[in-house]
Coordinates of N, CA and C in Angstrom, one line a residue:
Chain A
X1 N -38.8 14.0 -49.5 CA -39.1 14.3 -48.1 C -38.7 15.7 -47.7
X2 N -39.8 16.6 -47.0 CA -39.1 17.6 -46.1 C -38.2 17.7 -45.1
X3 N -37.0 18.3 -45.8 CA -36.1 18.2 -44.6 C -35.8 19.9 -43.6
X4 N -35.8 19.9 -42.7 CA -35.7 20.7 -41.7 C -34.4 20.6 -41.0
X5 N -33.6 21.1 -40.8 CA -32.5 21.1 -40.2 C -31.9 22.3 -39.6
X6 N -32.1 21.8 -37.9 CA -31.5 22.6 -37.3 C -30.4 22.6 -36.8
X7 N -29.0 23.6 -36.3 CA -27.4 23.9 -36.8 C -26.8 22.9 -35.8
X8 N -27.8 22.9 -34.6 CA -26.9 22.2 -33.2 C -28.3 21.2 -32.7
X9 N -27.8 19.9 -32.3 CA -28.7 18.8 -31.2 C -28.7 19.5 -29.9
X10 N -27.5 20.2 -29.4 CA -26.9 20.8 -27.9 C -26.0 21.5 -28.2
X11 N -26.1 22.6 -26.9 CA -26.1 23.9 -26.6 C -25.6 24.1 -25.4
X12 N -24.4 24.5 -25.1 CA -24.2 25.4 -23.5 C -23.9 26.5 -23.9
X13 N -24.9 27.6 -23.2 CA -23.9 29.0 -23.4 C -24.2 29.6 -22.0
X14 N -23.2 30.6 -21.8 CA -22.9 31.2 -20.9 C -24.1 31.9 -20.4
X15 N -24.6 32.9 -19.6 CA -25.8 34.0 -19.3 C -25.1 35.2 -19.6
X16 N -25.7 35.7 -20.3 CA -25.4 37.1 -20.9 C -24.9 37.1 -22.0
X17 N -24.0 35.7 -22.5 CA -24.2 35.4 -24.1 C -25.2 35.7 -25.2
X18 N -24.5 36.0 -26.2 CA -26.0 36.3 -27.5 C -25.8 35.0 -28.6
X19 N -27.0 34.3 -28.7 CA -27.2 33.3 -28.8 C -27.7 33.2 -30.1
X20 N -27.3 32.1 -31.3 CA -28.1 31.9 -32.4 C -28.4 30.6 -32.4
X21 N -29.6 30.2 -33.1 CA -30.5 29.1 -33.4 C -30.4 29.2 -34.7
X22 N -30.4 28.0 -35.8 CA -30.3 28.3 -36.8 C -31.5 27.5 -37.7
X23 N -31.9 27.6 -38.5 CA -32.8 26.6 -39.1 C -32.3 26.6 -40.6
X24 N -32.7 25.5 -41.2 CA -32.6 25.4 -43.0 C -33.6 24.8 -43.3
X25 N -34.5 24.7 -44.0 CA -35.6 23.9 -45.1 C -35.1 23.9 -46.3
X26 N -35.6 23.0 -47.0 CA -35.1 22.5 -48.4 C -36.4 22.6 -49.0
X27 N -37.4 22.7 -48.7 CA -38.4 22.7 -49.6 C -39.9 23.9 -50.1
X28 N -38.8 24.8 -49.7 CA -39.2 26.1 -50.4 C -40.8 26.5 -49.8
X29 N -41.2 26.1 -48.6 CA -41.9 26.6 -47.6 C -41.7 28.0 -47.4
X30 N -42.8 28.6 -47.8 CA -43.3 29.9 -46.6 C -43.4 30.4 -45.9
X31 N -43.4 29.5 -45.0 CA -44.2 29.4 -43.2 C -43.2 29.2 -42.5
X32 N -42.7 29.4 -41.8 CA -41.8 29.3 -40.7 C -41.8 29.5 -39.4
X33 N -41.5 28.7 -38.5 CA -41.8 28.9 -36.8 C -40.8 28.7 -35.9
X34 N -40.7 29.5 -35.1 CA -40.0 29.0 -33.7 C -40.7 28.7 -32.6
X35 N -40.7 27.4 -31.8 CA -41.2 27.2 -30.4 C -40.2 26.8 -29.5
X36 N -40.5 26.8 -28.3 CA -40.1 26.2 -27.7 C -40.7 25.2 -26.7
X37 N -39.9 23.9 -26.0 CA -41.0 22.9 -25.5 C -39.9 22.9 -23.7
X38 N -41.1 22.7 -23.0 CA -40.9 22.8 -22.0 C -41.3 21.8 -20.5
X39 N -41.0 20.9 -20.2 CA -41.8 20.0 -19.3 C -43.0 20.3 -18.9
X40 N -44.2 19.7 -19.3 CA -45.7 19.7 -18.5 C -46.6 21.6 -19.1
X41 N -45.7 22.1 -20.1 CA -46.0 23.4 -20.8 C -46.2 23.1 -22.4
X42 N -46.0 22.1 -22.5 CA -45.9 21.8 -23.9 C -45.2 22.8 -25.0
X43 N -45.5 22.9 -26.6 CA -45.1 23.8 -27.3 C -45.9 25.1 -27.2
X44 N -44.6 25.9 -27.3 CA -45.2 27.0 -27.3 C -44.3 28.3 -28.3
X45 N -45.4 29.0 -29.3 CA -45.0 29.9 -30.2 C -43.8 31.0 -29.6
X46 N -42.8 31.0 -30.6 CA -42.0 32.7 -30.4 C -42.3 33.2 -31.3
X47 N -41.6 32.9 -32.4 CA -42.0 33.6 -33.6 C -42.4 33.2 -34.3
X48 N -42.7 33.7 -35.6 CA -43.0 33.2 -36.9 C -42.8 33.9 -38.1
X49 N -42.7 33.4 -39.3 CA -42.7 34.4 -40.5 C -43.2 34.1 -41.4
X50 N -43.9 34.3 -42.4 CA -45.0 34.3 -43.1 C -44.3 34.4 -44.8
X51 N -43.2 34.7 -44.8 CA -42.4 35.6 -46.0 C -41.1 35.7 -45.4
X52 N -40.3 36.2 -46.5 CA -38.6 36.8 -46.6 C -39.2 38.4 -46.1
X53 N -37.9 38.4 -44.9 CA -38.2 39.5 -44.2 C -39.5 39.8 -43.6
X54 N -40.4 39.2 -43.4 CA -41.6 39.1 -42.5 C -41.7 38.8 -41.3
X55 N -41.9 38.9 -39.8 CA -42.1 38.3 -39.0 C -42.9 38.6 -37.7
X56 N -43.0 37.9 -37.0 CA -44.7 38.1 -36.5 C -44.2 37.4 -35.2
X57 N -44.9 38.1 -34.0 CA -44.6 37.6 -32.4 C -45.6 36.3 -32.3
X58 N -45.1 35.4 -31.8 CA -46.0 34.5 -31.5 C -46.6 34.8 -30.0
X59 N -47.0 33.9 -28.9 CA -47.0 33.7 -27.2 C -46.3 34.4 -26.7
X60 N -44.8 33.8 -26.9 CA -44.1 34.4 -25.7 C -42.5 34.8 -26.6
X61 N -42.7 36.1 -26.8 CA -41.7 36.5 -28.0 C -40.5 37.6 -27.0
X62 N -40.6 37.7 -26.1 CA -39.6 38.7 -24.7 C -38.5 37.9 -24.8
X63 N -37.5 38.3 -24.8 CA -35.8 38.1 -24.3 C -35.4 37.6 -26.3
X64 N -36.6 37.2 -27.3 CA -35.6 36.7 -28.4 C -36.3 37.7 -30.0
X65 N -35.5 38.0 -31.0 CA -35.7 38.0 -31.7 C -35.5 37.6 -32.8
X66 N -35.8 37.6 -33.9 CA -36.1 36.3 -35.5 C -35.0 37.5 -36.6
X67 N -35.0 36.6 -37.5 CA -34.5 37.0 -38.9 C -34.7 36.2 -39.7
X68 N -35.0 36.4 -40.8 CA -35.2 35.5 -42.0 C -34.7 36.4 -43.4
X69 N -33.6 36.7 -44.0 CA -32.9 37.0 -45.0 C -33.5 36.8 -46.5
X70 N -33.4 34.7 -45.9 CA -33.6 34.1 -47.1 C -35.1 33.2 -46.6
X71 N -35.1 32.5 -47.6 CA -36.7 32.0 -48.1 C -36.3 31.3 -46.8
X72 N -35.1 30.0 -47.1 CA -34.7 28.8 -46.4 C -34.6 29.0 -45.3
X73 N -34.1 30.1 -44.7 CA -33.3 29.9 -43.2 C -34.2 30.8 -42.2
X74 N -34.3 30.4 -41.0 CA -35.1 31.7 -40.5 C -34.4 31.7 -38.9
X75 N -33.8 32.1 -38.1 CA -33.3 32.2 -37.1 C -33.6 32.6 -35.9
X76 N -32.8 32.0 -34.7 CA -33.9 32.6 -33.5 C -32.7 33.2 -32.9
X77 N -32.7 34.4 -32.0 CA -31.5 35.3 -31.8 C -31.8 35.7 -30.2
X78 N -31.2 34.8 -29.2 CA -31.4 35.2 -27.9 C -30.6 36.7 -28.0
X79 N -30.8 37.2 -27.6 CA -30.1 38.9 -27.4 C -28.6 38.6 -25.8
X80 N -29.8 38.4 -25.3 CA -28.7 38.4 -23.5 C -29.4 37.1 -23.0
X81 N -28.7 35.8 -23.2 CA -29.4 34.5 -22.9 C -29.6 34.2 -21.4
X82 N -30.6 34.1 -21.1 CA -30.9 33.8 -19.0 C -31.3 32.1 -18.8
X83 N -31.1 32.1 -17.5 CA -31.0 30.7 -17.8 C -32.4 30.3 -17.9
X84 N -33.3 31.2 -17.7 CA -34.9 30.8 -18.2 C -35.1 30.4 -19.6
X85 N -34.2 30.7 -20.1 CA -34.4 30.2 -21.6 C -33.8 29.0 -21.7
X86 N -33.2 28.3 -20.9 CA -32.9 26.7 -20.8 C -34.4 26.1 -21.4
X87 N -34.3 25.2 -22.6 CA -35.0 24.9 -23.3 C -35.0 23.7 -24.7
X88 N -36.0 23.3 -25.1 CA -35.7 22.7 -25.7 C -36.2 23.6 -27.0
X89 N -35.4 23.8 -28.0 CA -36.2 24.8 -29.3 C -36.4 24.1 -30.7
X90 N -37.5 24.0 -31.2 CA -38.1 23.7 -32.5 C -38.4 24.3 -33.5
X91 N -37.7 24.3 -34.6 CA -38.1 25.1 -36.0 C -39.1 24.3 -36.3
X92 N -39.9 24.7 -37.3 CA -41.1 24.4 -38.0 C -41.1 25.1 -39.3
X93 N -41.9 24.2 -40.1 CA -42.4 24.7 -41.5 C -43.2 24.3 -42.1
X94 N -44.3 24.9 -43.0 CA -44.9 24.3 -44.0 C -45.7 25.2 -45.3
X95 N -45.8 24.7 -46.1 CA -46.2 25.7 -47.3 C -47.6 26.5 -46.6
X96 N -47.8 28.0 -47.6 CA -48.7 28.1 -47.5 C -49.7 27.4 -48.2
X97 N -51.2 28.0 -48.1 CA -52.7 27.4 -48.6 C -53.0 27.2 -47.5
X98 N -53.5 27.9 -46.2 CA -54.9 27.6 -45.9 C -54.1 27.0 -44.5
X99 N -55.6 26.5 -43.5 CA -54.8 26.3 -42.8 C -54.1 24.6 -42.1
X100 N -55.1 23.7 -43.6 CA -54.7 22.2 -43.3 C -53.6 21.9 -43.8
X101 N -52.6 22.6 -44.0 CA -51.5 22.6 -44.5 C -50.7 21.7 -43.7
X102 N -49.9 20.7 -43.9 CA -48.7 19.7 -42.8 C -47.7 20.7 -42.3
X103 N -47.3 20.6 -40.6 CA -46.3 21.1 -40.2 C -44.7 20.2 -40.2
X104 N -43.9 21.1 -40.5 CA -42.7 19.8 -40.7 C -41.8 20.8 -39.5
X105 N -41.7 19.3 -38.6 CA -40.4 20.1 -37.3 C -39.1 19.9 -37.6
X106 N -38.1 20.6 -37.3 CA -36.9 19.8 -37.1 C -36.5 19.0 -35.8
X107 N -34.9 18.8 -35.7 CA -35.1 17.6 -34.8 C -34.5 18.3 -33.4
X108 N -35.3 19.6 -33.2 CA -34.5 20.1 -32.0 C -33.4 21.0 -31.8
X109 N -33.4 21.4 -30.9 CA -32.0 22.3 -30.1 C -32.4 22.4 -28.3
X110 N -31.2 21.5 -28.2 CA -31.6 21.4 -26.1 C -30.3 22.7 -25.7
X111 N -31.2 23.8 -25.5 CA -30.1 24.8 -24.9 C -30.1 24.5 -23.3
X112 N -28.8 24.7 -23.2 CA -28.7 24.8 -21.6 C -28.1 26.1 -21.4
X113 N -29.0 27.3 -20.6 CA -28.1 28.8 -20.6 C -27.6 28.2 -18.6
X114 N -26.2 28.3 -18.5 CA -25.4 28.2 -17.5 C -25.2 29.8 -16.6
Chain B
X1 N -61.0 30.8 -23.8 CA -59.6 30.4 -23.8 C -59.8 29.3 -25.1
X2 N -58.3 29.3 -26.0 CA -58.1 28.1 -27.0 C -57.7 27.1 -26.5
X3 N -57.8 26.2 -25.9 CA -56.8 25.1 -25.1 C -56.8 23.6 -25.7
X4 N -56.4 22.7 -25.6 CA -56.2 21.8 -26.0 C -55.6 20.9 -24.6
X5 N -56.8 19.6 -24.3 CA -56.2 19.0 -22.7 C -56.3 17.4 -23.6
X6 N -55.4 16.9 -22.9 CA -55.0 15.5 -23.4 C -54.5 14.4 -22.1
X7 N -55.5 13.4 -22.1 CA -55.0 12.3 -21.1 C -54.9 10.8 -21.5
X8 N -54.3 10.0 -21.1 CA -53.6 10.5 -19.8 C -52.3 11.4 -20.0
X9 N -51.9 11.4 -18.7 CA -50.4 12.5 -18.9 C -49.6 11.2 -19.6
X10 N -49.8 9.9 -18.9 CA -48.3 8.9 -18.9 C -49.5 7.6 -19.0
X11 N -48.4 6.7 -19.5 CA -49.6 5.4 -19.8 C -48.3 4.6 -19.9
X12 N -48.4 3.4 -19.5 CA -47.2 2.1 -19.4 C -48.3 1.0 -19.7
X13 N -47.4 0.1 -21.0 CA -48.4 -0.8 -21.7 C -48.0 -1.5 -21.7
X14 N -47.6 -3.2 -21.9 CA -46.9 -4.5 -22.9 C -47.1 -4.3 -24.1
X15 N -46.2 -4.7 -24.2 CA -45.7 -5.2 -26.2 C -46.7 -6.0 -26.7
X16 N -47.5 -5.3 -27.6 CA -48.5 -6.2 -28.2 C -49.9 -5.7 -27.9
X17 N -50.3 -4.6 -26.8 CA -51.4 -4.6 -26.4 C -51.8 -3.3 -27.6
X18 N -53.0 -2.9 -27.3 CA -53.9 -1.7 -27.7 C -53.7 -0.8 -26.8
X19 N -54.1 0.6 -27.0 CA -54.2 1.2 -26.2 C -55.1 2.6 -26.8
X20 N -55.7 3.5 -26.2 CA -56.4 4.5 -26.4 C -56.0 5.8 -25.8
X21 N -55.5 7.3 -26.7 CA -55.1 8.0 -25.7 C -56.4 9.2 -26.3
X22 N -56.7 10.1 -25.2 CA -57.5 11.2 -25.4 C -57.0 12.3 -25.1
X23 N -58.1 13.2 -26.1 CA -57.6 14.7 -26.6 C -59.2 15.9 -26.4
X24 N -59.4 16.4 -25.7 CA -60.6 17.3 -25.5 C -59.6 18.7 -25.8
X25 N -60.7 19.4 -26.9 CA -60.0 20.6 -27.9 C -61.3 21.9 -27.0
X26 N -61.1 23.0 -26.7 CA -62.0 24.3 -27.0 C -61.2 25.3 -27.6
X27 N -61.5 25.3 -29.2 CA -60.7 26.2 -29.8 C -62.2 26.4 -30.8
X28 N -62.0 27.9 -30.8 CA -63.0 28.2 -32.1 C -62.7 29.9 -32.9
X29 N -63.0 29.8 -34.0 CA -63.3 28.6 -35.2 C -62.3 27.5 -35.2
X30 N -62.8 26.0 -34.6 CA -61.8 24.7 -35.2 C -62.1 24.7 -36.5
X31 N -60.4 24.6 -37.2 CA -60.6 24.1 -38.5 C -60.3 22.9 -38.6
X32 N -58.6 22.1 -37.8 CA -58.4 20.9 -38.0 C -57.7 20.3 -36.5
X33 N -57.7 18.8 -36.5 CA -57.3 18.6 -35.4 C -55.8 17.4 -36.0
X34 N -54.5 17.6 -35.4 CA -53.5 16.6 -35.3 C -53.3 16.3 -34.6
X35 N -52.6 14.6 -35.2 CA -52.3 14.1 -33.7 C -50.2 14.0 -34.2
X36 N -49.5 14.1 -33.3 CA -47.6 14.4 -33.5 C -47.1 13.3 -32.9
X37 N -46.0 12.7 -32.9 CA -45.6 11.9 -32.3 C -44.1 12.1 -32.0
X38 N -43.4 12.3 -30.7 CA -42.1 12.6 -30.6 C -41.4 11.9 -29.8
X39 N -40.6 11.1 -30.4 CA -39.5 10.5 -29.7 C -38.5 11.2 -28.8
X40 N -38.1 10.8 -28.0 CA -37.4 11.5 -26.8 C -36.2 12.5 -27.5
X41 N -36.2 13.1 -27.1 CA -35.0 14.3 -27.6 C -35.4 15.1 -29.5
X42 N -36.1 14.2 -29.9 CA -36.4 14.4 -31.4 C -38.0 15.4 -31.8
X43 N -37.8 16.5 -32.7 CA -38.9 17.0 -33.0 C -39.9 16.0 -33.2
X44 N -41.3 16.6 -33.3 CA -42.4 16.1 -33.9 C -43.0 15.6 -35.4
X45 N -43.3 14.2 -35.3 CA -43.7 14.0 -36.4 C -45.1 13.9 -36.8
X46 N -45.7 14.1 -38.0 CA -47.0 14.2 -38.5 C -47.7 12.8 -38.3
X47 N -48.7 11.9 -37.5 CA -49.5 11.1 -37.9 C -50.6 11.2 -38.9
X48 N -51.3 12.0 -38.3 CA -52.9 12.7 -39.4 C -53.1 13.5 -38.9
X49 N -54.2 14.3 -40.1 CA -55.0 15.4 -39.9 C -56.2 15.4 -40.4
X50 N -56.7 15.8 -39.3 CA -58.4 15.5 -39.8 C -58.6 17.0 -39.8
X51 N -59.9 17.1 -41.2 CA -61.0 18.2 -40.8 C -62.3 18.3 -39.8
X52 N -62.8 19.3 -40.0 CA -63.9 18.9 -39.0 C -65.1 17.9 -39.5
X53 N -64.9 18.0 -40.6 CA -65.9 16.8 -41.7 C -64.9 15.4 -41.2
X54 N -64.2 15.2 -41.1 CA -63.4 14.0 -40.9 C -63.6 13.1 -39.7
X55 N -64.3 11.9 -39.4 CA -64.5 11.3 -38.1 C -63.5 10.1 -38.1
X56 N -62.4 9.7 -39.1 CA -61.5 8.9 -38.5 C -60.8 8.8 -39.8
X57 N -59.2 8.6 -39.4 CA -58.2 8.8 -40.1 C -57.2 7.7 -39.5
X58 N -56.6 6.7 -40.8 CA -56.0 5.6 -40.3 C -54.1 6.0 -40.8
X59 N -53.3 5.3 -40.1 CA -51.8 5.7 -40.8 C -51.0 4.8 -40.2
X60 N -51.4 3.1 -40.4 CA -50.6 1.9 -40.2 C -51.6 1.9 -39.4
X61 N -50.7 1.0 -38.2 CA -51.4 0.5 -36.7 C -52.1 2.2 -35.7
X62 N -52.2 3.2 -36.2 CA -52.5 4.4 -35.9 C -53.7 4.7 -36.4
X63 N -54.8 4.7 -35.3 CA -56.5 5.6 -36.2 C -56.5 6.6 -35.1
X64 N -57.0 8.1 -35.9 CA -57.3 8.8 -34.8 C -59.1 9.0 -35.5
X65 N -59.5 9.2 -34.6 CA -60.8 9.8 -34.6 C -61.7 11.2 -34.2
X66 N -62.2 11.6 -34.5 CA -62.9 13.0 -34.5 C -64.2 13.2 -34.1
X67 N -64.5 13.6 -33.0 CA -65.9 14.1 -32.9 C -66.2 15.9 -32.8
X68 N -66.3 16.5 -33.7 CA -66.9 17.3 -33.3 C -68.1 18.4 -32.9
X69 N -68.3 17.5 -32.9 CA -69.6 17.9 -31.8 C -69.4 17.8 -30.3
X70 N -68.7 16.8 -29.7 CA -68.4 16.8 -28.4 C -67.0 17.5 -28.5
X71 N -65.6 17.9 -29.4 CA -64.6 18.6 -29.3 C -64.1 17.6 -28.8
X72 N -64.3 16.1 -29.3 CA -62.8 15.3 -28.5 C -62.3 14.2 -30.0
X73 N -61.3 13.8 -29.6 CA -60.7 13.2 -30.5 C -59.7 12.3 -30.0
X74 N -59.6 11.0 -30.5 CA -58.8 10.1 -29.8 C -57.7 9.3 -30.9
X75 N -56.7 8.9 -29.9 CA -55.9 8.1 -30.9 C -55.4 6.7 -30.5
X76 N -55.6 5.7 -31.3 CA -55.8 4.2 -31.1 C -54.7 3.7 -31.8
X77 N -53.8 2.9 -30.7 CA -52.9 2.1 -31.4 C -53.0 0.9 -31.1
X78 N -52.7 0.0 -32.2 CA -52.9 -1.7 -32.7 C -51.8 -2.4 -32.2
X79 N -52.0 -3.4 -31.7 CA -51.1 -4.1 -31.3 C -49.5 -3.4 -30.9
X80 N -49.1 -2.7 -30.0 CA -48.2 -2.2 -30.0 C -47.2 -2.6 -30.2
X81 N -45.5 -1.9 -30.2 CA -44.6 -2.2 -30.6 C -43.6 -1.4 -29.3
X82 N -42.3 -1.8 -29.5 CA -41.8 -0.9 -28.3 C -41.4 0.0 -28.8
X83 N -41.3 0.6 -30.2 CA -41.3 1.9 -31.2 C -42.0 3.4 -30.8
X84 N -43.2 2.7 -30.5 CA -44.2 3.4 -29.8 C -43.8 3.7 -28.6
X85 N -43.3 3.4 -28.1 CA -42.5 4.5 -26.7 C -42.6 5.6 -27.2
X86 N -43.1 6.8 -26.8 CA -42.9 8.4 -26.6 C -43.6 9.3 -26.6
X87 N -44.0 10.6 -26.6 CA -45.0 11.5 -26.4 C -45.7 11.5 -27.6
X88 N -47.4 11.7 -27.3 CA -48.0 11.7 -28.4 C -48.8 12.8 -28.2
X89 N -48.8 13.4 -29.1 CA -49.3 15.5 -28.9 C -50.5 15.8 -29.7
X90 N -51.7 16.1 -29.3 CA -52.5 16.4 -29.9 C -52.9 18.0 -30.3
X91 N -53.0 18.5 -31.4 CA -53.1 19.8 -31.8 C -54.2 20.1 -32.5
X92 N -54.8 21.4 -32.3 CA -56.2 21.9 -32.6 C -55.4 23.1 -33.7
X93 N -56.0 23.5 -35.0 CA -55.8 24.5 -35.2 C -57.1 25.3 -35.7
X94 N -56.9 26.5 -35.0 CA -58.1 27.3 -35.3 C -58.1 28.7 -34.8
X95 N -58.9 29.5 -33.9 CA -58.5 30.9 -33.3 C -58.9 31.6 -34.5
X96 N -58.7 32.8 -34.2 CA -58.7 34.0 -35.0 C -57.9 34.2 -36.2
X97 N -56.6 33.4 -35.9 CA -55.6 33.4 -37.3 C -55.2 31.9 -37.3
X98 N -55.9 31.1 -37.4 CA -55.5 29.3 -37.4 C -54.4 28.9 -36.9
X99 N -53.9 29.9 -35.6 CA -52.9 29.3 -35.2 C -52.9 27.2 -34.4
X100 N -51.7 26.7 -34.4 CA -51.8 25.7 -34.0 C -52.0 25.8 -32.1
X101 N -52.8 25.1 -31.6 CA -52.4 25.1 -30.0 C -52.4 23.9 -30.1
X102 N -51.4 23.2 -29.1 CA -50.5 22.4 -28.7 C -51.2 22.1 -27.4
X103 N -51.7 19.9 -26.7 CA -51.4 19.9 -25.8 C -50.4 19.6 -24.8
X104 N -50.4 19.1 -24.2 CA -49.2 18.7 -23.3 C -48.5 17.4 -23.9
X105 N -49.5 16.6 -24.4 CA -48.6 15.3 -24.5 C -49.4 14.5 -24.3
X106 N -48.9 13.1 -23.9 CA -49.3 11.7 -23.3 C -47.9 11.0 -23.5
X107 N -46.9 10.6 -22.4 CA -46.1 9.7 -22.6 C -46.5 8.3 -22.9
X108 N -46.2 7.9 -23.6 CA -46.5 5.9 -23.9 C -45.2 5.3 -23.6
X109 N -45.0 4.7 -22.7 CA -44.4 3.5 -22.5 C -44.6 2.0 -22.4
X110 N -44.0 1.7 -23.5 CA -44.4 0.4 -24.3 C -43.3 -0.7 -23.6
X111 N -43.8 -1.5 -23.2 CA -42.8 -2.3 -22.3 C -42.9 -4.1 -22.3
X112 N -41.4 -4.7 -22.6 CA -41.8 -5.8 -23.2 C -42.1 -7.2 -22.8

């Protein structure tokens, strides 16, 4: 089974804190995504990465930016966290091939910026 | 616009009934349509995926179905269970670079 694992369930950080999200996959996926989900907004793209060291703006990519080092891990990096980014955040994965490919989520991050 | 509308928003059922939720997609080029299922606080999990050649796909008490030609697609659950409690997300992938668009949801509350 694809496992996805992200570092924290919950989150308080301060406003104006610099904030990491962290993700891990185990199954040597390509693909990697950050959204975030929002009441009555549903999911929606920040980033993405396609490759090690690759990355690509999804929707709404303002106030965060990504890193991905390694194959496995790919990160989301609030810079100066506002409380608009109070959110629920979702890593994603799935191999490449095309685009019927399965997405595998992890199980969340509920930030609260205070 | 790519959008992806799904109703109802919220649906409250008994334990044991059927139920039907809908998904109207305008995304083009559609390649495939999902249907996710997410328990409260927990990411999304995979039910099916259909192509556009695909007019129904089963996965337990779960069939979704496909039309495209009208751009709608629905999802049917059997006899419910109170498991089935929670948002059920229907996704188009297609656009310019096959990205996924995401609708809102459908809450199911399964009640006993």
């Amino acid at each position: 089974d694809v496992k996805v694992t992200q570092s924290s369930r919950y989150l308080v950080k301060r406003t104006g804190e610099k904030v990491f999200l962290e993700c891990v996959q185990d199954m040597d996926h390509e693909n990697m995504f950050w959204y975030r989900q929002d009441p009555g907004l549903g999911l929606r793209l920040i980033y993405f990465s396609y490759d090690v060291k690759m990355k690509e703006k999804g929707d709404i990519p303002e106030g965060y930016s990504v890193s991905r080092e390694k194959k496995e891990r790919f990160s989301l990096i609030l810079e100066s966290a506002s409380t608009n980014q109070t959110s629920m955040y979702l890593c994603g994965t799935s191999p490449s091939g095309g685009a019927v490919t399965e997405v595998f989520f992890g199980q969340g991050t509920r930030l609260t910026v205070v | 616009k790519n959008q992806v509308e799904q109703s109802p928003q919220s649906l409250i059922i008994l334990e044991g009934k059927n139920c039907t939720l809908q998904c109207n997609y305008t995304v083009s080029p559609f390649s495939n349509l999902r249907w996710y299922k997410q328990d409260t606080g927990r990411g999304p999990v995979s039910l099916t995926i259909m192509t556009f050649s695909e007019n129904t796909k089963s996965n337990g008490r779960y069939t979704a179905t496909l039309d495209a030609d009208t751009k709608q697609s629905s999802l049917h659950i059997t006899a419910s269970q109170l498991s089935d409690s929670a948002s059920y997300i229907c996704v188009a992938t297609g656009g310019s670079q096959g990205n996924l668009i995401f609708g809102k949801g459908t809450k199911l509350s399964v009640k006993p």
